Each structure stands twice: as C-alpha cells, then as structure tokens.
Coordinates of C-alpha atoms in Angstrom, one line a residue:
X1 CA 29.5 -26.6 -7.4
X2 CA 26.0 -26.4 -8.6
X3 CA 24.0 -23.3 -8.2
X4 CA 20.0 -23.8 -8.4
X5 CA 18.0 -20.8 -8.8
X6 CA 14.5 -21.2 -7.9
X7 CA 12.1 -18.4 -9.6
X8 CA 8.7 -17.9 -8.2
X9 CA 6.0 -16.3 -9.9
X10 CA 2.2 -15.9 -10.1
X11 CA 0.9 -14.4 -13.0
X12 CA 3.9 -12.1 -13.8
X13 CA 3.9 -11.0 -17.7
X14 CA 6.5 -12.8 -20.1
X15 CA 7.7 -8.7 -19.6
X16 CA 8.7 -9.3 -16.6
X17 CA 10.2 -12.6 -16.5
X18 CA 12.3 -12.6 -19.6
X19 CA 14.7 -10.2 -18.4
X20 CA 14.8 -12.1 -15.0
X21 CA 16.4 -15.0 -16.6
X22 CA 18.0 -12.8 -18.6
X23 CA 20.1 -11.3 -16.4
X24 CA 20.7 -15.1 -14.6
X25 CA 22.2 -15.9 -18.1
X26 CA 24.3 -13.0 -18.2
X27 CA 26.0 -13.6 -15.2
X28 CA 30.0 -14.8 -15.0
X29 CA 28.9 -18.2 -13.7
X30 CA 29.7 -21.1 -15.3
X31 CA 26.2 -21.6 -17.4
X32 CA 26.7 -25.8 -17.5
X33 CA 26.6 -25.3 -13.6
X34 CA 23.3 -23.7 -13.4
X35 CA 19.9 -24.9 -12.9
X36 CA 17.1 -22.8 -13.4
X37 CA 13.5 -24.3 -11.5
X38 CA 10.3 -22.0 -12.5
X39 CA 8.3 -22.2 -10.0
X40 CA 4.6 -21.1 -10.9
X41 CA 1.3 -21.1 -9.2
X42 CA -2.1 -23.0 -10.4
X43 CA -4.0 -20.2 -9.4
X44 CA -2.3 -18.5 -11.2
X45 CA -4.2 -19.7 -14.5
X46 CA -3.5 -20.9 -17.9
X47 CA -1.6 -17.5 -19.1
X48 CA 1.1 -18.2 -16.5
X49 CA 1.5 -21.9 -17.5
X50 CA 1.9 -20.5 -21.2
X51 CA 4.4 -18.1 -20.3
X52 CA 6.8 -20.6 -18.4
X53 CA 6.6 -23.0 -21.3
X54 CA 7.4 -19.9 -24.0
X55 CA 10.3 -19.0 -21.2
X56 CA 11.2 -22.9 -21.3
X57 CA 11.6 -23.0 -25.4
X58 CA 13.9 -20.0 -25.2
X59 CA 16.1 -20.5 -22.2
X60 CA 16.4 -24.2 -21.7
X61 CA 19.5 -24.7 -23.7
X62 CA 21.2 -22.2 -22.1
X63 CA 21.5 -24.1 -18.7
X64 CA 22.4 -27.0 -16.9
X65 CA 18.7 -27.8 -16.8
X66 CA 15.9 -25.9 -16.9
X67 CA 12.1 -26.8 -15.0
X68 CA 9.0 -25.2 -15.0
X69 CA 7.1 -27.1 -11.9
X70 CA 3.5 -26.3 -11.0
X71 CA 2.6 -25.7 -7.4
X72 CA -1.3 -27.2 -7.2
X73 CA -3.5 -24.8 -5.3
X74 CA -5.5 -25.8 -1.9
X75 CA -2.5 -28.1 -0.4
X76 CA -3.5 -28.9 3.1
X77 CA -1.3 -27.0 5.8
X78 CA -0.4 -24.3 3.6
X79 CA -1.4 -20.7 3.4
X80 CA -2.1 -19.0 0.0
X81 CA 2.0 -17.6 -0.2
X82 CA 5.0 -18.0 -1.3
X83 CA 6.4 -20.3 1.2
X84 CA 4.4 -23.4 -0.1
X85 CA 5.7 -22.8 -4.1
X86 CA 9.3 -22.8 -3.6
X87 CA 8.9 -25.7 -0.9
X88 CA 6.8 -27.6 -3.2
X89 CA 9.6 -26.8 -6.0
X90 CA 12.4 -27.3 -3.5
X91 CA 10.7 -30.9 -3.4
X92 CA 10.8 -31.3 -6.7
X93 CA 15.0 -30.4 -6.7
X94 CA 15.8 -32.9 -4.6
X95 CA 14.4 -35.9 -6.2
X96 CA 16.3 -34.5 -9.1
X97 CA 19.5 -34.5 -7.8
X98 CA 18.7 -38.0 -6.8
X99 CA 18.1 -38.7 -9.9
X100 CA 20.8 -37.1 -11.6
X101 CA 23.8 -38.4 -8.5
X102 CA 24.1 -35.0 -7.5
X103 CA 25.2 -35.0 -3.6
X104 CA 23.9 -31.9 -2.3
X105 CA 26.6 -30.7 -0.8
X106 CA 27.5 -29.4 -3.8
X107 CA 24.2 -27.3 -4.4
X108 CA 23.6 -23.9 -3.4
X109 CA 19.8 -22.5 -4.0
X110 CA 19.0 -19.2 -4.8
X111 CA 15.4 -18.2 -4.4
X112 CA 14.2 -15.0 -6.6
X113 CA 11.2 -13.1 -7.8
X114 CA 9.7 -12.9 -10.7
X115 CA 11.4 -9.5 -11.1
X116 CA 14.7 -9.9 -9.6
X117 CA 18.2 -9.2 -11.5
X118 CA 21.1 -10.9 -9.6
X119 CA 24.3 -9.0 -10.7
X120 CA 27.1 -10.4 -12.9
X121 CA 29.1 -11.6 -10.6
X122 CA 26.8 -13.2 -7.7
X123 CA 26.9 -16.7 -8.0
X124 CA 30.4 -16.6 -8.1
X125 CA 30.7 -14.8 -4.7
X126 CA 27.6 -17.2 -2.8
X127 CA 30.3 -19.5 -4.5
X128 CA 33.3 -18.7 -3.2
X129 CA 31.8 -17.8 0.2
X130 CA 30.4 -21.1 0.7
X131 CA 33.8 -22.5 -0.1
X132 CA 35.7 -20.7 2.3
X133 CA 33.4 -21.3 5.0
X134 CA 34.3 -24.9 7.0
X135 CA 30.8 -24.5 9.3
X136 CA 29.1 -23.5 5.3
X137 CA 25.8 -25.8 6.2
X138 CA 24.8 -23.3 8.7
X139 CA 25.3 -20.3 6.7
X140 CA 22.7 -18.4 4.2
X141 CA 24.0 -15.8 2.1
X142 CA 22.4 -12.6 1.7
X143 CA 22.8 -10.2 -1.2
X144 CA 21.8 -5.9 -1.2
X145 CA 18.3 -5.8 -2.6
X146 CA 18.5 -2.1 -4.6
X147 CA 14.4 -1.5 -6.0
X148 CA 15.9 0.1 -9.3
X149 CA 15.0 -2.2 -11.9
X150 CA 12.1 0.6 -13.1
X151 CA 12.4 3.8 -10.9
X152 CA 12.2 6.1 -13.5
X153 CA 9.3 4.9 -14.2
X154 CA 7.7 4.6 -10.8
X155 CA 5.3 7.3 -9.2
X156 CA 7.3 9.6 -6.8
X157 CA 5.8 8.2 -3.5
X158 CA 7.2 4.7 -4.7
X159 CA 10.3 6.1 -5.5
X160 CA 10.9 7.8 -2.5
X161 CA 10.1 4.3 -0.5
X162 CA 11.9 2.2 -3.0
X163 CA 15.1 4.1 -2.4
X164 CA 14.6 4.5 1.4
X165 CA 14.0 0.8 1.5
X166 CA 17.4 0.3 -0.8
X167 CA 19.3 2.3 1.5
X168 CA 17.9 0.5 4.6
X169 CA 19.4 -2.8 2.9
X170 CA 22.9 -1.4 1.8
X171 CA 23.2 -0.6 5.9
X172 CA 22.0 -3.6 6.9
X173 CA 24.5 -5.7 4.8
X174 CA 27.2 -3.6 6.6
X175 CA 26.0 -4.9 9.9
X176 CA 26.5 -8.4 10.2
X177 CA 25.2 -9.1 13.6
X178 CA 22.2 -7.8 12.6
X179 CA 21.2 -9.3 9.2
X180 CA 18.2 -11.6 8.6
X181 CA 17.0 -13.0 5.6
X182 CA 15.1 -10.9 3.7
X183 CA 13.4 -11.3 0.0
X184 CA 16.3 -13.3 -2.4
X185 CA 18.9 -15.1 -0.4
X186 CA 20.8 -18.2 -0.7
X187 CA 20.9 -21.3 1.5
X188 CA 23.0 -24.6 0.8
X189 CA 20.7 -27.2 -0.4
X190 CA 21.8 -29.7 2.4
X191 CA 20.8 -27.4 4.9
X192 CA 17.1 -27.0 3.1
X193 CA 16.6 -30.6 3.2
X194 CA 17.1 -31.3 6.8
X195 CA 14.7 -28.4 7.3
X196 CA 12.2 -29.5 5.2
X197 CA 12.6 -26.1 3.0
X198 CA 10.8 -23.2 3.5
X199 CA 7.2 -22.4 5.7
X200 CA 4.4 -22.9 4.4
X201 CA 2.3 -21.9 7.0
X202 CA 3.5 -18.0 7.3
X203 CA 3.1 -15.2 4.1
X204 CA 6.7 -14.0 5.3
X205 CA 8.9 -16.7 4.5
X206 CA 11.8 -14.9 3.7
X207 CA 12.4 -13.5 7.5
X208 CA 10.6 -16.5 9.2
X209 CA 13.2 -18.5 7.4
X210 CA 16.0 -17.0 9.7
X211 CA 14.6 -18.2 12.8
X212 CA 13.5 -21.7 11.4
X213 CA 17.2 -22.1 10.7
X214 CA 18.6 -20.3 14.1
X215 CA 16.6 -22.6 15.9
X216 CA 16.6 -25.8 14.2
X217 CA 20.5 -25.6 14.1
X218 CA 20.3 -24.6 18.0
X219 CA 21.8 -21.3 17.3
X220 CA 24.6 -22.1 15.1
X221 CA 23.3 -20.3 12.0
X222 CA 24.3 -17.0 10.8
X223 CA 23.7 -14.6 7.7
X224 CA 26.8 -14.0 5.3
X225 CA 26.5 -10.5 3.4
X226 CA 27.4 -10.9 -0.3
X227 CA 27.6 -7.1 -1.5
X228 CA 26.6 -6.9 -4.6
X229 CA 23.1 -6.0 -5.6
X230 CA 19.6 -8.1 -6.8
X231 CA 17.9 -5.5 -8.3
X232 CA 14.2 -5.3 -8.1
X233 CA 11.1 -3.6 -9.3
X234 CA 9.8 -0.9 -7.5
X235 CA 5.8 -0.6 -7.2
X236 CA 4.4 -0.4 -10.4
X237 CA 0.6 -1.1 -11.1
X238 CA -1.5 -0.4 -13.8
X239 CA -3.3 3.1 -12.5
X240 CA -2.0 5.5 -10.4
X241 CA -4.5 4.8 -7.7
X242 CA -3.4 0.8 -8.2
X243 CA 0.2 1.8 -7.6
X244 CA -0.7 3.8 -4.4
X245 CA -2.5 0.8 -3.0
X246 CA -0.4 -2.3 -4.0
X247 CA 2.5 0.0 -1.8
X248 CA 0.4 -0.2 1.1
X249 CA -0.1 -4.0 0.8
X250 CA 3.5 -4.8 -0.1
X251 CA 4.9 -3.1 3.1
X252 CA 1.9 -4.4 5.2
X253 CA 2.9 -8.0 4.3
X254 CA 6.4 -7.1 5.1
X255 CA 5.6 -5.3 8.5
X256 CA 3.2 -9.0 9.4
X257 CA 7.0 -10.3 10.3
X258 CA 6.5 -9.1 13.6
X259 CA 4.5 -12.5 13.7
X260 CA 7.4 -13.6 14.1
X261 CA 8.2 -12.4 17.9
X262 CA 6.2 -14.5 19.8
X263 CA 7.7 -17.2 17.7
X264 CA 10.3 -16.6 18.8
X265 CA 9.3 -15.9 22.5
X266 CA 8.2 -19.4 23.4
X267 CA 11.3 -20.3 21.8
X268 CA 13.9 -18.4 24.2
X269 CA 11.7 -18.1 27.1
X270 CA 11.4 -21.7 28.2
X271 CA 13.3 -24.2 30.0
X272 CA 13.6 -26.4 26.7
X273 CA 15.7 -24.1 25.1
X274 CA 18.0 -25.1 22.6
X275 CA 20.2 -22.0 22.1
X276 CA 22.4 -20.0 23.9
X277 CA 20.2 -17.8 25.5
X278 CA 22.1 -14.3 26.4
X279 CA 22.6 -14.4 22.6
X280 CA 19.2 -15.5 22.0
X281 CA 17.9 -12.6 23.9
X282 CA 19.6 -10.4 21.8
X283 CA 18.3 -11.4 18.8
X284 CA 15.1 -10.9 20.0
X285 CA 15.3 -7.5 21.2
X286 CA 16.7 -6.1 18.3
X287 CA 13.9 -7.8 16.0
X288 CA 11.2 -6.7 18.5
X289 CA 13.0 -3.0 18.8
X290 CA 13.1 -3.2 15.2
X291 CA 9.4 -3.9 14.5
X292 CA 8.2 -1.2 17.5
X293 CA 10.8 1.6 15.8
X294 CA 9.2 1.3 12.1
X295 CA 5.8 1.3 13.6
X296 CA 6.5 4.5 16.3
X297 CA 9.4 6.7 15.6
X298 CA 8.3 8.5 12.3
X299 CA 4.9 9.4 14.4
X300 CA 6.8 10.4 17.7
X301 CA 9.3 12.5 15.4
X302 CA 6.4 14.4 13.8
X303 CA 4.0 14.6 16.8
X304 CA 6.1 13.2 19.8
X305 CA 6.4 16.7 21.2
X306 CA 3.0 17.5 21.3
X307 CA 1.7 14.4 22.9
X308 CA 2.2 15.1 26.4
X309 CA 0.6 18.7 26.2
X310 CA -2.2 17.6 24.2
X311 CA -3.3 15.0 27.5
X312 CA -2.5 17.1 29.9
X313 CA -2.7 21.3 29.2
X314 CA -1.2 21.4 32.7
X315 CA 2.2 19.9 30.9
X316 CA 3.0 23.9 30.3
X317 CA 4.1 24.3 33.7
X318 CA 6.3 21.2 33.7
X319 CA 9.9 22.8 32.4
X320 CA 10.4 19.2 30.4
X321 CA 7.5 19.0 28.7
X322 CA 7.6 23.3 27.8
X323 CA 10.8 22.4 25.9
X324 CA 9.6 18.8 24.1
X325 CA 8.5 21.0 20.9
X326 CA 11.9 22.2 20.9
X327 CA 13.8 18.9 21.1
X328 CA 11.6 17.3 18.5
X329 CA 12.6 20.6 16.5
X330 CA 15.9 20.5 16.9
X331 CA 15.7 16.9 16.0
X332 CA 14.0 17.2 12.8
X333 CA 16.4 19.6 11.6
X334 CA 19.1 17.3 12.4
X335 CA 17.4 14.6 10.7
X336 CA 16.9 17.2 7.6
X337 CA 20.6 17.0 7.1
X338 CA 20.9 13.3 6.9
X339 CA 17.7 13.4 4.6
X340 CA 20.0 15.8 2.4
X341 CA 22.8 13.3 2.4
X342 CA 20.2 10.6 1.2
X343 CA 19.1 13.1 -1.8
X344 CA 22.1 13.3 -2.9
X345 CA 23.1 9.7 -2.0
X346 CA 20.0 8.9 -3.8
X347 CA 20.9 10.4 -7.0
X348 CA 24.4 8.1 -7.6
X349 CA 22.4 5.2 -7.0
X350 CA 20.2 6.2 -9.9
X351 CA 20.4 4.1 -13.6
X352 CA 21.1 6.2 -16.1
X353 CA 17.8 7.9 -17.2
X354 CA 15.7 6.3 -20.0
X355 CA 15.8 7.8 -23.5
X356 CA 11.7 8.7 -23.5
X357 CA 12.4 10.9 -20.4
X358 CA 13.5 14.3 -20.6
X359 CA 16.3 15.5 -18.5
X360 CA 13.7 17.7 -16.5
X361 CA 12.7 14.8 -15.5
X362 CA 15.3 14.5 -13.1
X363 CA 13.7 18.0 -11.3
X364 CA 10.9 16.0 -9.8
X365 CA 13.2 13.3 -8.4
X366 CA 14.8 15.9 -6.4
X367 CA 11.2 17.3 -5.7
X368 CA 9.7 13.7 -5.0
X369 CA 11.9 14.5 -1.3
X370 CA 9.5 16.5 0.0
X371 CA 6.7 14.0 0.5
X372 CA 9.3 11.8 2.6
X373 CA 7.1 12.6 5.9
X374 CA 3.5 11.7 4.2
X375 CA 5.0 8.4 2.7
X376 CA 7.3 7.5 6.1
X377 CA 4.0 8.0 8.1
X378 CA 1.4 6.9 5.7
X379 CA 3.4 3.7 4.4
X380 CA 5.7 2.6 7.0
X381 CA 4.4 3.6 10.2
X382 CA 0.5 3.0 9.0
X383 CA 1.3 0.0 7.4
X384 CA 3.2 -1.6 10.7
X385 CA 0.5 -0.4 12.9
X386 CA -2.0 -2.1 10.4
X387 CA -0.3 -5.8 10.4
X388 CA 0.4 -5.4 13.8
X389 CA -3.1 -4.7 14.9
X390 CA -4.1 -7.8 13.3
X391 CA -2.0 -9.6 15.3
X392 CA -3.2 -8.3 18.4
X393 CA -6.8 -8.7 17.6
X394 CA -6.2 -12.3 16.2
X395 CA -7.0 -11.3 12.8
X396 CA -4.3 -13.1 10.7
X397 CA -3.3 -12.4 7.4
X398 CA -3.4 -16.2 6.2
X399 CA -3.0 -15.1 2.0
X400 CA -0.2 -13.6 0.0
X401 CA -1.1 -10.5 -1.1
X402 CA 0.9 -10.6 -4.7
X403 CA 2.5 -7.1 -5.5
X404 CA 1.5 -5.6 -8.9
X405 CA 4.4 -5.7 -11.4
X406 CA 3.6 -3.6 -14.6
X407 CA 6.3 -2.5 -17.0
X408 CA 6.6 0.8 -19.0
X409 CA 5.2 -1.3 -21.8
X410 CA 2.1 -2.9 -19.7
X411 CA 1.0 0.6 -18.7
X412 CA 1.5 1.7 -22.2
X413 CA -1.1 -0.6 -23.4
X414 CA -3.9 0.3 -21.3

C-alpha cells in the first residue's frame, strides 16, 4: 500500500512548510511507500516556487517520490481556492501511477496544509483501516484536527477559538454518524478518480467533498474516524490587529459551508433521487441544525431571554416570558460548569510550554477564559451570520481567502 500526501500551499514561508514534511518523515510509515506531491499556487509568485524547489533538494530522497506541481492561475470553471490545486495535482498523481504500474487500489491520498503535522503513527492507521474494510472505496478517513502546532504563541482570542474548535473535533470523531469531512482527510485514490477529485467550483472543498461522495456513490459513503491528531496552526498574523482579522475570515470561509444545504436540497427533495431518502433526510437536518445552531445559539444564550420583552413590554404580564431571564440564567450557569471542565480540559491538551515563555505565562491562559462570550459571539455566531447573509442576498464568496500563517520567528523579524 501506497500512501500519497498531497500538500497545498500558497505563499507559506519555508518556516512553515519544513516542519510539515518534517513531521510526514517522522512518521512510522514505511518511507519507500510514501509519495509526497507539493502542490503550489502561480499566484502565488516566484518566492513560493523557490521554496518548493529548496523543500525538493532536501526532502526528495527521503521518499518514494517527491513532486512539486504548479497549479496555473485563471483555469476556466474554477474559483480562486483550494479545490482547484489539489484537483489539478490529483491530476497530475494519476498519470503517474500510470506511469509508474501503480493500480490504484493500492493508493490512499492524504490532503494537508501547509501547516499540518500528521502524528507518528497515522498512515499506518488510514492503513490498516482501509484494509480491514471490504466496502474500503466508499470510505474517507478522517483524523482529530488539534490547532496546537503554535498556541503559546497565539493571541488569547485565537487561543480560546483554536481550542474550542479542537474540542469540537475530538467530539465529533466520537460520533460517527455525524462526521463529515473537514480540513485534512484521506480518500482512496480509486474513489478520487471516478469522481474526478475534488470541486473546484466551491472555497469549501473539504465539507462539500462529503456530499460529492454521498451522492455520487448513491449513499453508500461514510466517514471512518482515525483518532489520532493532525496538528495545526492556530491564527497567527503578523500584527495583532492582522491576527484579529484573518480569525474572522478563516471561520467566515468555514461558516460559507452552509452553501452546501441547498445542494443538497435539490438533491433529496426530488423524484430523481438516488439515495435512501429517510436517511438522506437526516443528514440534512443535522447539517442544516448544525449551520442554524453556530449562527443562533451563543446570541439566544446571551440575549434570548430578553428578546420577547424587548418587542413587546406587555411580555411582563405573560408568567413565561416573566421567568425567560431566569431560564437563560439558570442556563448560563449551567453552561459555566461545562466551560470549567473545558479550562481545565484545555490545559492537558496544552504542549509543554516554550523555553522563552515564563511560567506566568500560563496565568493568562487561564485568564484568556473570560473572553469566551466576546469571541463565541463575535467570531462564530458573527461570522456564520456574515457568510450566510451572502448567501441569502446572492453575494457569493467565489475566492479563497488564505489564512495568515506567521511563526514565532516571522513576527520576530518585523
């Protein structure tokens, strides 16, 4: 079995992709059974074409094989994202394994960041899972993205999403039924031929590529959980003020996956269906309750109460309505004890402090907590609302909004 690992990047720093591949070579996988495909963007300019050939000289004996390809900007039918590069380096994959007799049935591709660090022991679990599995070309294999790689060094709003976002994935990999694609995943490279890769026509691929697969197999598709981490960068620009805004875009792009509802919709709701459709249906409920929750339900915790009197002063009289403040109280303070657990939860997820902070620095990650309300309404409610809005008003986000990854070192030089 062949593992391919296909690394997009824009304009990343050589600081933030040599520890990438880095962390591909250190894993237990047999290294003469992986191939490593760079995957970088024209418009990304000439730095970026320098850095992959620097990465090239230093890592290509290391591997199986190792390619740099060039995605060339303005293809027809694409949108400026992600989607198209991998696709177009997915392309370039397959004619190799033609070339080189490689059936691929025998290929499993991994798609990563620039800033992603698979752990040790990954690609021998994708491995073995796909092994195990007789139905294995309608399976994609999803690993626990943890946004650790540089939380230390992270402002505290970004920390305090970063690791709410890390513990959302650890319980969505304990819920089978419920997992989607998200960020890095695996697919079997049989599978990704038949469906022609990735879209290039959405800036979420990752997501969208769940329901490509659900319904181009007719339903008979489903998500493995592989539970072990790919550790990822959390926001981290070049200026305070930078950092605060790349959030904002990040989890925008992520919220515009509610595009994907009235994809799937039209897909369910029609007498052409091709998949079953009571299990169909709830799919799509629990990715359209999904989408409406992270847009509503840290507003309606903080304000919810209020609502009805604030329309209608008259709302006093109405015994319900009196005691709304009080449920909403009574349900933030029973939400303050699960935001305790997550403190302290948060705290044994953390990497062992870096040598150039001091150990007061671990004071303000416990005081970072308290801005959990401003960054669950600001960021993840706002940022739904926004993407969503576009939708409705037909103003769609057609470009890939790269997130800023600066290291320790980057902001150092400024």
């Amino acid at each position: 079995m062949y593992n391919a690992v296909i690394i997009a990047t824009y304009n990343e720093s050589y600081e933030i992709l040599a520890p990438t591949l880095q962390a591909v070579l250190n894993t237990t996988y047999d290294k003469k059974r992986l191939i490593v495909v760079m995957a970088y963007e024209e418009r990304g300019g000439e730095q970026i074409k320098k850095t992959t050939e620097r990465l090239k000289q230093e890592f290509q004996n290391s591997f199986f094989a190792f390619h740099t390809v060039m995605h060339p900007k303005d293809l027809p039918n694409e949108v400026v994202g992600k989607g198209g590069n991998i696709t177009f380096a997915g392309h370039f994959l397959k004619d190799w394994l033609v070339e080189e007799n490689i059936d691929f049935k025998d290929v499993i591709v991994t798609t990563l960041d620039s800033d992603n660090r698979p752990h040790k022991t990954y690609f021998d679990y994708v491995t073995y899972e796909y092994i195990v599995h007789e139905d294995r070309k309608h399976l994609s294999y999803q690993p626990v993205s943890l946004f650790l790689n540089n939380i230390w060094d992270a402002p505290a709003p970004m920390r305090v999403v970063a690791t709410g976002n890390s513990f959302w994935n650890i319980i969505s990999s304990m819920r089978p039924h419920t997992l989607r694609n998200f960020a890095s995943h695996s697919q079997p490279m049989e599978a990704l031929v038949e469906m022609d890769f990735w879209s290039t026509r959405t800036i979420v691929e990752d997501g969208h590529q769940y329901w490509r697969s659900y319904f181009y197999f007719n339903g008979n598709y489903s998500v493995v959980p592989i539970h072990v981490p790919i550790y990822q960068d959390a926001v981290l620009s070049d200026t305070y003020l930078k950092t605060l805004k790349a959030q904002f875009v990040q989890l925008r792009r992520w919220a515009y996956g509610a595009s994907d509802v009235p994809y799937v919709a039209v897909r369910i709701f029609t007498k052409n269906r091709h998949v079953p459709f009571y299990e169909s249906l709830a799919r799509f409920f629990r990715l359209l309750d999904g989408h409406v929750t992270l847009a509503s339900v840290s507003l309606l915790i903080a304000f919810g109460g209020w609502i009805p009197l604030l329309i209608n002063p008259d709302a006093f009289r109405d015994p319900v309505a009196h005691q709304l403040p009080d449920i909403i109280s009574a349900t933030q303070q029973i939400a303050l004890i699960g935001l305790v657990i997550t403190v302290f939860m948060a705290f044994k997820l953390l990497p062992p402090r870096p040598e150039r902070y001091k150990r007061h620095r671990n004071v303000f990650m416990l005081l970072q907590w308290l801005l959990m309300p401003i960054t669950a309404i600001g960021y993840s409610s706002f940022s739904a609302l926004y993407s969503q809005g576009r939708l409705f008003m037909g103003r769609y986000l057609d470009k890939f909004d790269v997130t800023d990854k600066a290291t320790y070192k980057d902001k150092e030089n400024k």
